[in-house]
Amino acid sequence: MRLRNKPWAKEKIAAYPQYVIPNPEEYKGRWNELFGNDHPIHIEIGTGKGKFITEIAKANPNINYIGIELYPSVLVSALDKLIANELPNLRLLNVNAKDLTNFFAEGEIERIYLNFSDPWPKKRHEKRRLTYRSFLELYEKVLVDEGEIHFKTDNQGFFEYSLVSFSQYGLVLTYVSLDLHNSDFEGNIMTEYEEKFSAKGNRIYRCEVKYPP
Ligand code: SAM
């Protein structure tokens, strides 16, 4: 993600605490109170500018969504989309996914989306990959039994690495496509990166995995 310096981003985010929750620790174990219902919660880690999470929340009013993004200068674009759409089933968090267990209780999340996560191709950066074992451990702590990860990327090497990482962790592969846009998968919602890289002719890889019971 190319970062433009937007010194006003933090201020804008702070002005919309109803959309970008400023104190997510306080909702650990009680997100359904915030949403006002018992619908399942799906999160996206690395939401970026928010196209995917906004469109999927619009399409599924009976699922609650939380988009997590580290950089205020990027998240502010997702916030703009949420302001424009006023979706009661979508909230945003400006936090680091490595702290996930500070914000969510055991079994509070049903599904995690990882879309075009940074591949960190250098071996010495392996631990930063969002499909590295330590992240899979974190996800397991907040997911329900048999909770799912849905993962998309255009980076073949990162996809291959992630399949091995999932497999070594004992996750069950329930869907895989090595060319999503030329597959029979229905209802795909494109992310910003997906639009950009598929327009350049890159293939999109996608899989779904679930934790064993
Ligand atoms: N998902 C979007 C898409 O497909 O268009 C954005 C993809 S971008 C390559 C990856 C995003 O993940 C960046 O915006 C980055 O800031 C965010 N990110 C990376 N590591 C993160 C972490 N540990 N916690 C939260 N966000 C993270």
XYZ file of N, CA and C and ligand atoms in Angstrom:
666
model
N 0.861 -1.200 0.000
C 0.000 0.000 0.000
C 0.885 1.233 0.000
N 0.752 2.086 -1.028
C 1.551 3.317 -1.057
C 0.914 4.307 -0.089
N 1.737 4.836 0.780
C 1.181 5.689 1.825
C 1.386 7.156 1.489
N 0.305 7.859 1.318
C 0.409 9.310 1.177
C 0.322 9.897 2.578
N 1.121 10.892 2.831
C 1.072 11.498 4.149
C -0.206 12.327 4.277
N -1.058 11.915 5.185
C -2.314 12.644 5.406
C -2.366 13.005 6.888
N -1.735 14.108 7.260
C -1.656 14.444 8.687
C -3.022 14.622 9.336
N -4.042 14.874 8.531
C -5.385 15.114 9.067
C -6.162 13.809 9.295
N -5.591 12.675 8.833
C -6.344 11.411 8.872
C -6.738 11.017 10.300
N -5.781 11.125 11.227
C -6.058 10.708 12.615
C -7.191 11.543 13.204
N -7.142 12.839 12.889
C -8.168 13.758 13.404
C -9.551 13.398 12.849
N -9.580 13.083 11.554
C -10.865 12.724 10.943
C -11.400 11.423 11.560
N -10.505 10.453 11.736
C -10.920 9.178 12.339
C -11.488 9.420 13.749
N -10.813 10.287 14.498
C -11.258 10.576 15.876
C -12.618 11.270 15.897
N -12.969 11.920 14.802
C -14.254 12.633 14.742
C -15.437 11.688 14.476
N -15.129 10.421 14.158
C -16.212 9.461 13.864
C -16.099 8.219 14.755
N -16.160 8.395 16.090
C -15.983 7.236 16.979
C -17.098 6.199 16.842
N -18.231 6.618 16.243
C -19.319 5.642 16.039
C -18.976 4.658 14.905
N -18.028 5.006 14.052
C -17.625 4.149 12.920
C -16.260 3.499 13.130
N -15.272 4.300 13.573
C -13.949 3.733 13.876
C -13.838 3.708 15.397
N -14.005 2.523 15.961
C -14.139 2.394 17.414
C -12.804 2.753 18.087
N -12.786 3.804 18.914
C -11.513 4.296 19.454
C -10.938 3.432 20.586
N -11.786 2.642 21.250
C -11.341 1.875 22.428
C -11.821 0.428 22.300
N -11.329 -0.285 21.267
C -11.892 -1.621 20.987
C -11.717 -2.623 22.119
N -10.728 -2.386 23.007
C -10.531 -3.324 24.144
C -11.813 -3.419 24.969
N -12.535 -2.304 25.049
C -13.740 -2.274 25.895
C -14.861 -3.164 25.370
N -14.764 -3.531 24.095
C -15.828 -4.351 23.510
C -15.472 -5.829 23.432
N -14.299 -6.168 23.935
C -13.885 -7.579 23.921
C -14.976 -8.438 24.559
N -15.490 -9.394 23.814
C -16.539 -10.278 24.330
C -17.937 -9.676 24.277
N -18.048 -8.417 23.796
C -19.387 -7.777 23.779
C -19.671 -7.032 22.470
N -19.041 -7.483 21.387
C -19.270 -6.779 20.121
C -20.731 -6.839 19.698
N -21.397 -7.948 20.061
C -22.801 -8.047 19.661
C -23.676 -7.002 20.351
N -23.231 -6.551 21.541
C -23.965 -5.443 22.203
C -23.823 -4.177 21.378
N -22.623 -3.949 20.871
C -22.397 -2.749 20.057
C -23.243 -2.792 18.775
N -23.303 -3.984 18.164
C -24.104 -4.100 16.928
C -25.603 -4.186 17.239
N -25.932 -4.545 18.475
C -27.341 -4.623 18.868
C -28.047 -5.867 18.368
N -27.296 -6.935 18.105
C -27.913 -8.192 17.670
C -26.912 -9.340 17.892
N -27.370 -10.568 17.594
C -26.497 -11.738 17.804
C -25.975 -12.301 16.486
N -25.933 -11.490 15.478
C -25.485 -11.995 14.177
C -23.997 -12.364 14.227
N -23.599 -13.288 13.357
C -22.182 -13.660 13.333
C -21.291 -12.468 12.957
N -20.048 -12.533 13.431
C -19.095 -11.456 13.143
C -17.982 -11.975 12.226
N -17.789 -11.273 11.128
C -16.675 -11.567 10.219
C -15.739 -10.361 10.222
N -14.440 -10.624 10.233
C -13.496 -9.500 10.203
C -12.592 -9.592 8.968
N -12.142 -8.442 8.521
C -11.125 -8.408 7.463
C -9.867 -7.768 8.055
N -8.746 -8.446 7.905
C -7.491 -7.905 8.430
C -6.705 -7.292 7.277
N -6.375 -6.003 7.407
C -5.722 -5.287 6.308
C -6.758 -4.799 5.312
N -7.763 -4.109 5.839
C -8.909 -3.656 5.051
C -8.539 -2.658 3.958
N -7.424 -1.961 4.139
C -7.028 -0.962 3.141
C -8.076 0.130 3.008
N -8.425 0.445 1.760
C -9.355 1.557 1.529
C -10.823 1.158 1.636
N -11.081 -0.126 1.961
C -12.412 -0.517 2.409
C -13.445 -0.901 1.359
N -13.032 -1.065 0.098
C -14.029 -1.411 -0.932
C -14.694 -2.762 -0.620
N -13.873 -3.775 -0.337
C -14.389 -5.124 -0.093
C -15.343 -5.153 1.097
N -14.892 -4.599 2.230
C -15.679 -4.739 3.466
C -16.988 -3.948 3.367
N -16.959 -2.816 2.666
C -18.179 -2.019 2.503
C -19.185 -2.756 1.614
N -18.681 -3.323 0.521
C -19.605 -4.007 -0.404
C -20.146 -5.303 0.191
N -19.301 -6.035 0.910
C -19.790 -7.304 1.474
C -20.777 -7.024 2.611
N -20.550 -5.931 3.356
C -21.482 -5.576 4.442
C -22.833 -5.139 3.866
N -22.785 -4.457 2.741
C -24.026 -4.028 2.089
C -24.818 -5.246 1.594
N -24.086 -6.237 1.079
C -24.731 -7.425 0.507
C -25.264 -8.386 1.573
N -24.748 -8.295 2.798
C -25.122 -9.262 3.858
C -25.501 -8.545 5.143
N -26.703 -7.947 5.187
C -27.080 -7.175 6.374
C -27.188 -8.018 7.642
N -27.286 -9.354 7.515
C -27.411 -10.204 8.700
C -26.081 -10.736 9.214
N -25.013 -10.177 8.703
C -23.682 -10.495 9.236
C -23.050 -9.170 9.668
N -22.395 -9.189 10.818
C -21.683 -7.993 11.281
C -20.233 -8.065 10.817
N -19.722 -6.939 10.336
C -18.359 -6.902 9.798
C -17.510 -5.884 10.549
N -16.242 -6.254 10.720
C -15.276 -5.323 11.314
C -14.036 -5.316 10.415
N -13.691 -4.136 9.932
C -12.495 -3.987 9.087
C -11.345 -3.450 9.930
N -10.213 -4.134 9.860
C -9.050 -3.775 10.687
C -7.923 -3.265 9.790
N -7.444 -2.078 10.072
C -6.377 -1.495 9.242
C -5.424 -0.703 10.126
N -4.132 -0.930 9.862
C -3.078 -0.336 10.679
C -2.894 1.161 10.416
N -2.952 1.576 9.162
C -2.564 2.949 8.821
C -3.763 3.898 8.720
N -3.760 4.976 9.532
C -4.852 5.946 9.468
C -5.029 6.551 8.069
N -3.892 6.795 7.379
C -3.978 7.452 6.063
C -4.685 6.583 5.029
N -4.732 5.268 5.279
C -5.437 4.341 4.380
C -6.871 4.151 4.890
N -6.981 3.953 6.195
C -8.293 3.681 6.794
C -9.278 4.822 6.560
N -8.761 6.014 6.424
C -9.640 7.166 6.253
C -10.482 7.040 4.964
N -9.957 6.342 3.963
C -10.752 6.113 2.741
C -11.884 5.117 3.005
N -11.601 4.116 3.849
C -12.657 3.177 4.235
C -13.726 3.911 5.050
N -13.264 4.810 5.906
C -14.208 5.607 6.703
C -15.118 6.428 5.787
N -14.561 7.044 4.767
C -15.380 7.826 3.826
C -16.480 6.958 3.211
N -16.134 5.720 2.882
C -17.133 4.816 2.277
C -18.232 4.490 3.287
N -17.831 4.309 4.538
C -18.810 3.982 5.579
C -19.725 5.186 5.858
N -19.157 6.367 5.866
C -19.974 7.578 6.055
C -20.992 7.683 4.915
N -20.555 7.411 3.707
C -21.440 7.533 2.531
C -22.529 6.475 2.538
N -22.234 5.306 3.124
C -23.189 4.193 3.048
C -23.985 3.957 4.317
N -23.520 4.504 5.435
C -24.199 4.352 6.731
C -24.649 2.923 7.008
N -23.705 1.987 7.049
C -24.058 0.578 7.242
C -24.059 0.230 8.730
N -25.224 -0.172 9.281
C -25.268 -0.484 10.722
C -24.461 -1.730 11.089
N -24.146 -2.568 10.109
C -23.449 -3.835 10.375
C -21.958 -3.756 10.061
N -21.407 -2.545 9.982
C -19.971 -2.420 9.712
C -19.315 -1.416 10.651
N -18.183 -1.837 11.246
C -17.354 -0.938 12.049
C -15.909 -1.113 11.608
N -15.093 -0.124 11.923
C -13.681 -0.162 11.545
C -12.810 -0.026 12.791
N -11.628 -0.636 12.733
C -10.666 -0.492 13.826
C -9.322 -0.064 13.255
N -8.733 0.951 13.849
C -7.407 1.416 13.441
C -6.368 0.812 14.398
N -6.107 -0.490 14.217
C -5.232 -1.216 15.137
C -4.345 -2.194 14.367
N -3.384 -2.774 15.094
C -2.503 -3.783 14.517
C -3.072 -5.171 14.809
N -3.154 -5.996 13.775
C -3.730 -7.339 13.936
C -2.950 -8.195 14.926
N -1.703 -7.849 15.198
C -0.937 -8.670 16.155
C -1.537 -8.578 17.565
N -2.376 -7.562 17.791
C -3.006 -7.389 19.107
C -4.456 -7.911 19.148
N -4.799 -8.736 18.164
C -6.181 -9.200 17.978
C -6.854 -9.698 19.267
N -6.089 -10.433 20.099
C -6.706 -11.026 21.293
C -7.004 -9.973 22.373
N -6.489 -8.747 22.197
C -6.885 -7.663 23.118
C -8.305 -7.179 22.811
N -8.746 -7.434 21.576
C -10.018 -6.855 21.124
C -11.155 -7.871 21.023
N -10.788 -9.138 20.891
C -11.831 -10.153 20.687
C -11.657 -11.303 21.663
N -12.788 -11.792 22.169
C -12.761 -12.920 23.103
C -12.727 -14.231 22.313
N -12.446 -15.282 23.041
C -12.414 -16.619 22.449
C -13.742 -16.931 21.758
N -13.691 -17.361 20.531
C -14.903 -17.790 19.821
C -15.834 -16.661 19.414
N -15.339 -15.431 19.400
C -16.231 -14.296 19.096
C -16.382 -14.058 17.586
N -15.441 -14.590 16.817
C -15.409 -14.318 15.374
C -15.700 -15.601 14.611
N -16.469 -15.473 13.528
C -16.800 -16.672 12.761
C -15.900 -16.851 11.538
N -15.474 -15.724 10.979
C -14.678 -15.815 9.739
C -13.705 -14.646 9.659
N -12.522 -14.952 9.115
C -11.508 -13.908 8.893
C -11.204 -13.835 7.404
N -11.253 -12.632 6.853
C -10.835 -12.411 5.463
C -9.431 -11.816 5.449
N -8.582 -12.405 4.628
C -7.251 -11.835 4.362
C -7.204 -11.570 2.861
N -7.246 -10.313 2.476
C -7.266 -9.978 1.055
C -6.006 -9.224 0.662
N -5.207 -9.862 -0.191
C -4.008 -9.209 -0.736
C -3.105 -8.690 0.382
N -2.953 -9.523 1.395
C -2.066 -9.170 2.504
C -0.651 -8.968 1.956
N 0.113 -8.116 2.632
C 1.488 -7.871 2.192
C 2.262 -9.189 2.189
N 2.930 -9.530 1.069
C 3.586 -10.851 0.988
C 4.899 -10.972 1.755
N 5.528 -9.858 2.081
C 6.828 -9.883 2.783
C 7.714 -10.984 2.200
N 8.178 -10.825 0.966
C 8.880 -11.930 0.272
C 10.216 -12.341 0.888
N 10.882 -11.428 1.621
C 12.185 -11.816 2.187
C 12.006 -12.777 3.354
N 12.802 -13.828 3.348
C 12.706 -14.869 4.380
C 12.807 -14.256 5.791
N 13.656 -13.232 5.941
C 13.839 -12.668 7.286
C 12.588 -11.920 7.778
N 11.647 -11.666 6.844
C 10.392 -11.007 7.231
C 9.219 -11.984 7.348
N 9.527 -13.280 7.306
C 8.462 -14.298 7.287
C 7.445 -14.094 8.422
N 7.935 -13.706 9.603
C 7.039 -13.601 10.759
C 6.005 -12.493 10.622
N 6.247 -11.591 9.638
C 5.273 -10.510 9.437
C 4.104 -10.924 8.540
N 4.263 -12.047 7.843
C 3.192 -12.483 6.930
C 1.953 -12.858 7.735
N 0.812 -12.407 7.285
C -0.419 -12.634 8.061
C -0.888 -14.088 8.015
N -0.156 -14.930 7.239
C -0.469 -16.364 7.236
C 0.639 -17.168 7.930
N 1.547 -16.467 8.617
C 2.595 -17.134 9.403
C 1.947 -17.814 10.624
N 2.606 -18.883 11.064
C 2.064 -19.706 12.160
C 1.573 -18.891 13.376
N 2.353 -17.876 13.790
C 1.961 -17.136 15.006
C 0.640 -16.391 14.783
N 0.393 -15.929 13.546
C -0.904 -15.300 13.269
C -2.015 -16.357 13.248
N -1.716 -17.555 12.716
C -2.733 -18.623 12.700
C -3.131 -18.995 14.135
N -2.154 -18.898 15.038
C -2.443 -19.167 16.463
C -3.373 -18.097 17.042
N -3.068 -16.847 16.695
C -3.922 -15.736 17.164
C -5.348 -15.896 16.655
N -5.456 -16.199 15.352
C -6.785 -16.337 14.743
C -7.578 -17.442 15.444
N -6.861 -18.540 15.744
C -7.546 -19.675 16.390
C -8.146 -19.253 17.730
N -7.446 -18.336 18.424
C -7.919 -17.908 19.746
C -9.224 -17.132 19.675
N -9.452 -16.392 18.598
C -10.656 -15.552 18.541
C -11.778 -16.171 17.705
N -11.428 -17.212 16.938
C -12.447 -17.824 16.067
C -13.303 -18.849 16.811
N -14.516 -19.052 16.306
C -15.379 -20.131 16.788
C -14.749 -21.469 16.394
N -15.257 -22.569 16.943
C -14.833 -23.889 16.480
C -15.139 -23.987 14.993
N -14.229 -24.538 14.253
C -14.375 -24.667 12.799
C -14.494 -23.302 12.106
N -13.932 -22.274 12.739
C -13.903 -20.941 12.123
C -13.069 -20.962 10.852
N -13.356 -19.977 9.977
C -12.762 -20.008 8.639
C -11.859 -18.815 8.360
N -10.878 -19.062 7.486
C -10.091 -17.982 6.892
C -10.330 -18.036 5.385
N -10.686 -16.895 4.802
C -10.822 -16.792 3.346
C -9.711 -15.870 2.855
N -8.885 -16.383 1.968
C -7.641 -15.693 1.597
C -7.544 -15.513 0.075
N -7.221 -14.291 -0.344
C -7.014 -14.008 -1.779
C -5.715 -13.248 -1.954
N -5.036 -13.520 -3.053
C -3.815 -12.778 -3.380
C -3.518 -12.963 -4.867
N -2.705 -12.067 -5.402
C -2.228 -12.277 -6.783
C -0.783 -12.772 -6.757
N -0.240 -12.983 -5.558
C 1.169 -13.339 -5.432
C 1.312 -14.863 -5.307
N 1.773 -15.490 -6.394
C 1.822 -16.953 -6.425
C 2.695 -17.529 -5.306
N 3.863 -16.932 -5.106
C 4.785 -17.440 -4.079
C 4.167 -17.355 -2.686
N 3.492 -16.247 -2.418
C 2.846 -16.051 -1.112
C 1.682 -17.028 -0.944
N 0.978 -17.286 -2.042
C -0.135 -18.243 -1.980
C 0.401 -19.639 -1.654
N 1.469 -20.025 -2.361
C 2.061 -21.349 -2.118
C 2.540 -21.453 -0.662
N 3.232 -20.417 -0.208
C 3.716 -20.393 1.190
C 2.545 -20.565 2.163
N 1.461 -19.844 1.885
C 0.320 -19.839 2.808
C -0.371 -21.201 2.844
N -0.475 -21.854 1.683
C -1.098 -23.190 1.664
C -0.291 -24.150 2.549
N 1.028 -24.053 2.459
C 1.880 -24.928 3.277
C 1.723 -24.573 4.756
N 1.711 -23.257 5.047
C 1.569 -22.815 6.433
C 0.240 -23.297 7.023
N -0.848 -23.149 6.249
C -2.175 -23.621 6.695
C -2.123 -25.130 6.956
N -1.536 -25.843 6.013
C -1.503 -27.295 6.100
C -0.675 -27.750 7.309
N 0.498 -27.115 7.507
C 1.341 -27.502 8.641
C 0.661 -27.207 9.975
N -0.227 -26.228 9.966
C -0.948 -25.880 11.194
C -2.122 -26.843 11.453
N -2.478 -27.609 10.419
C -3.580 -28.573 10.572
C -4.923 -28.046 10.109
N -4.903 -26.934 9.356
C -6.157 -26.395 8.832
C -6.644 -27.240 7.658
N -7.968 -27.256 7.473
C -8.557 -28.066 6.416
C -8.897 -27.164 5.234
N -8.399 -27.527 4.077
C -8.660 -26.743 2.863
C -10.037 -27.122 2.324
N -10.937 -26.143 2.205
C -12.294 -26.465 1.749
C -12.602 -25.867 0.376
N -11.747 -24.952 -0.092
C -11.936 -24.373 -1.433
C -10.583 -23.864 -1.906
N -10.279 -24.088 -3.164
C -9.071 -23.462 -3.730
C -9.289 -23.151 -5.198
N -8.852 -21.972 -5.626
C -8.838 -21.630 -7.043
C -7.495 -20.999 -7.372
N -6.906 -21.482 -8.473
C -5.622 -20.928 -8.912
C -5.843 -19.863 -9.982
N -7.116 -19.597 -10.296
C -7.432 -18.549 -11.275
C -8.881 -18.122 -11.043
N -9.060 -17.371 -9.967
C -10.408 -17.045 -9.483
C -11.289 -16.418 -10.558
N -10.741 -15.492 -11.324
C -11.577 -14.755 -12.281
C -11.976 -15.601 -13.489
N -11.324 -16.756 -13.664
C -11.735 -17.689 -14.715
C -12.234 -18.985 -14.088
N -12.859 -18.871 -12.934
C -13.396 -20.055 -12.262
C -14.910 -19.898 -12.167
N -15.581 -20.928 -11.647
C -17.038 -20.806 -11.531
C -17.464 -20.243 -10.168
N -16.520 -19.688 -9.415
C -16.853 -19.085 -8.115
C -17.807 -17.902 -8.320
N -18.909 -17.918 -7.577
C -19.905 -16.851 -7.753
C -19.865 -15.861 -6.606
N -20.197 -14.628 -6.906
C -20.350 -13.617 -5.862
C -19.038 -13.032 -5.378
N -17.980 -13.136 -6.198
C -16.710 -12.538 -5.770
C -16.852 -11.021 -5.645
N -16.329 -10.480 -4.556
C -16.295 -9.024 -4.377
C -14.846 -8.596 -4.510
N -14.586 -7.759 -5.486
C -13.205 -7.365 -5.756
C -12.724 -6.330 -4.737
N -11.471 -6.446 -4.370
C -10.841 -5.439 -3.516
C -10.149 -4.408 -4.415
N -9.634 -3.337 -3.814
C -8.904 -2.340 -4.600
C -7.688 -2.980 -5.295
N -6.924 -3.769 -4.524
C -5.728 -4.400 -5.102
C -6.103 -5.397 -6.191
N -7.188 -6.100 -5.963
C -7.633 -7.104 -6.938
C -7.967 -6.438 -8.273
N -8.656 -5.303 -8.198
C -8.995 -4.576 -9.431
C -7.725 -4.147 -10.156
N -6.805 -3.601 -9.357
C -5.577 -3.062 -9.947
C -4.732 -4.166 -10.585
N -4.538 -5.271 -9.858
C -3.618 -6.289 -10.357
C -4.261 -7.201 -11.402
N -5.567 -7.431 -11.310
C -6.184 -8.251 -12.355
C -6.244 -7.460 -13.666
N -6.367 -6.114 -13.570
C -6.358 -5.283 -14.786
C -4.999 -5.368 -15.489
N -3.956 -5.652 -14.709
C -2.617 -5.804 -15.301
C -2.405 -7.211 -15.861
N -3.416 -8.079 -15.707
C -3.311 -9.442 -16.241
C -2.868 -10.466 -15.204
N -2.698 -10.046 -13.945
C -2.280 -11.015 -12.911
C -3.423 -11.970 -12.566
N -3.060 -13.216 -12.349
C -4.046 -14.201 -11.889
C -4.346 -13.989 -10.414
N -5.563 -14.294 -10.030
C -5.940 -14.169 -8.623
C -6.100 -15.581 -8.037
N -5.434 -15.792 -6.916
C -5.503 -17.074 -6.201
C -6.424 -16.898 -4.996
N -7.204 -17.933 -4.718
C -8.121 -17.823 -3.577
C -8.267 -19.173 -2.885
N -8.334 -19.146 -1.560
C -8.659 -20.391 -0.850
C -9.483 -20.101 0.396
N -10.151 -21.149 0.852
C -10.865 -21.118 2.135
C -10.319 -22.268 2.962
N -9.999 -21.971 4.215
C -9.551 -23.034 5.122
C -10.345 -22.928 6.416
N -10.455 -24.054 7.094
C -11.123 -23.978 8.393
C -10.351 -24.744 9.451
N -10.492 -24.278 10.691
C -9.825 -24.933 11.818
C -10.558 -26.239 12.110
N -9.827 -27.269 12.482
C -10.494 -28.541 12.772
C -11.336 -28.415 14.045
N -12.374 -29.271 14.183
C -13.259 -29.169 15.363
C -12.503 -29.489 16.652
N -7.100 -5.612 1.432
C -6.853 -4.434 0.627
C -6.990 -4.751 -0.832
O -7.022 -5.938 -1.172
O -7.109 -3.818 -1.639
C -5.476 -3.824 0.945
C -4.282 -4.666 0.596
S -2.734 -3.935 1.141
C -1.540 -4.781 0.209
C -2.500 -4.640 2.745
C -3.075 -3.803 3.865
O -2.929 -4.503 5.088
C -2.371 -2.460 4.036
O -3.329 -1.427 4.026
C -1.677 -2.597 5.384
O -1.580 -1.367 6.077
C -2.575 -3.586 6.103
N -1.887 -4.340 7.162
C -0.723 -5.015 7.045
N -0.370 -5.577 8.204
C -1.350 -5.268 9.093
C -1.550 -5.555 10.468
N -0.665 -6.285 11.164
N -2.664 -5.078 11.063
C -3.558 -4.332 10.373
N -3.410 -4.019 9.059
C -2.331 -4.478 8.423
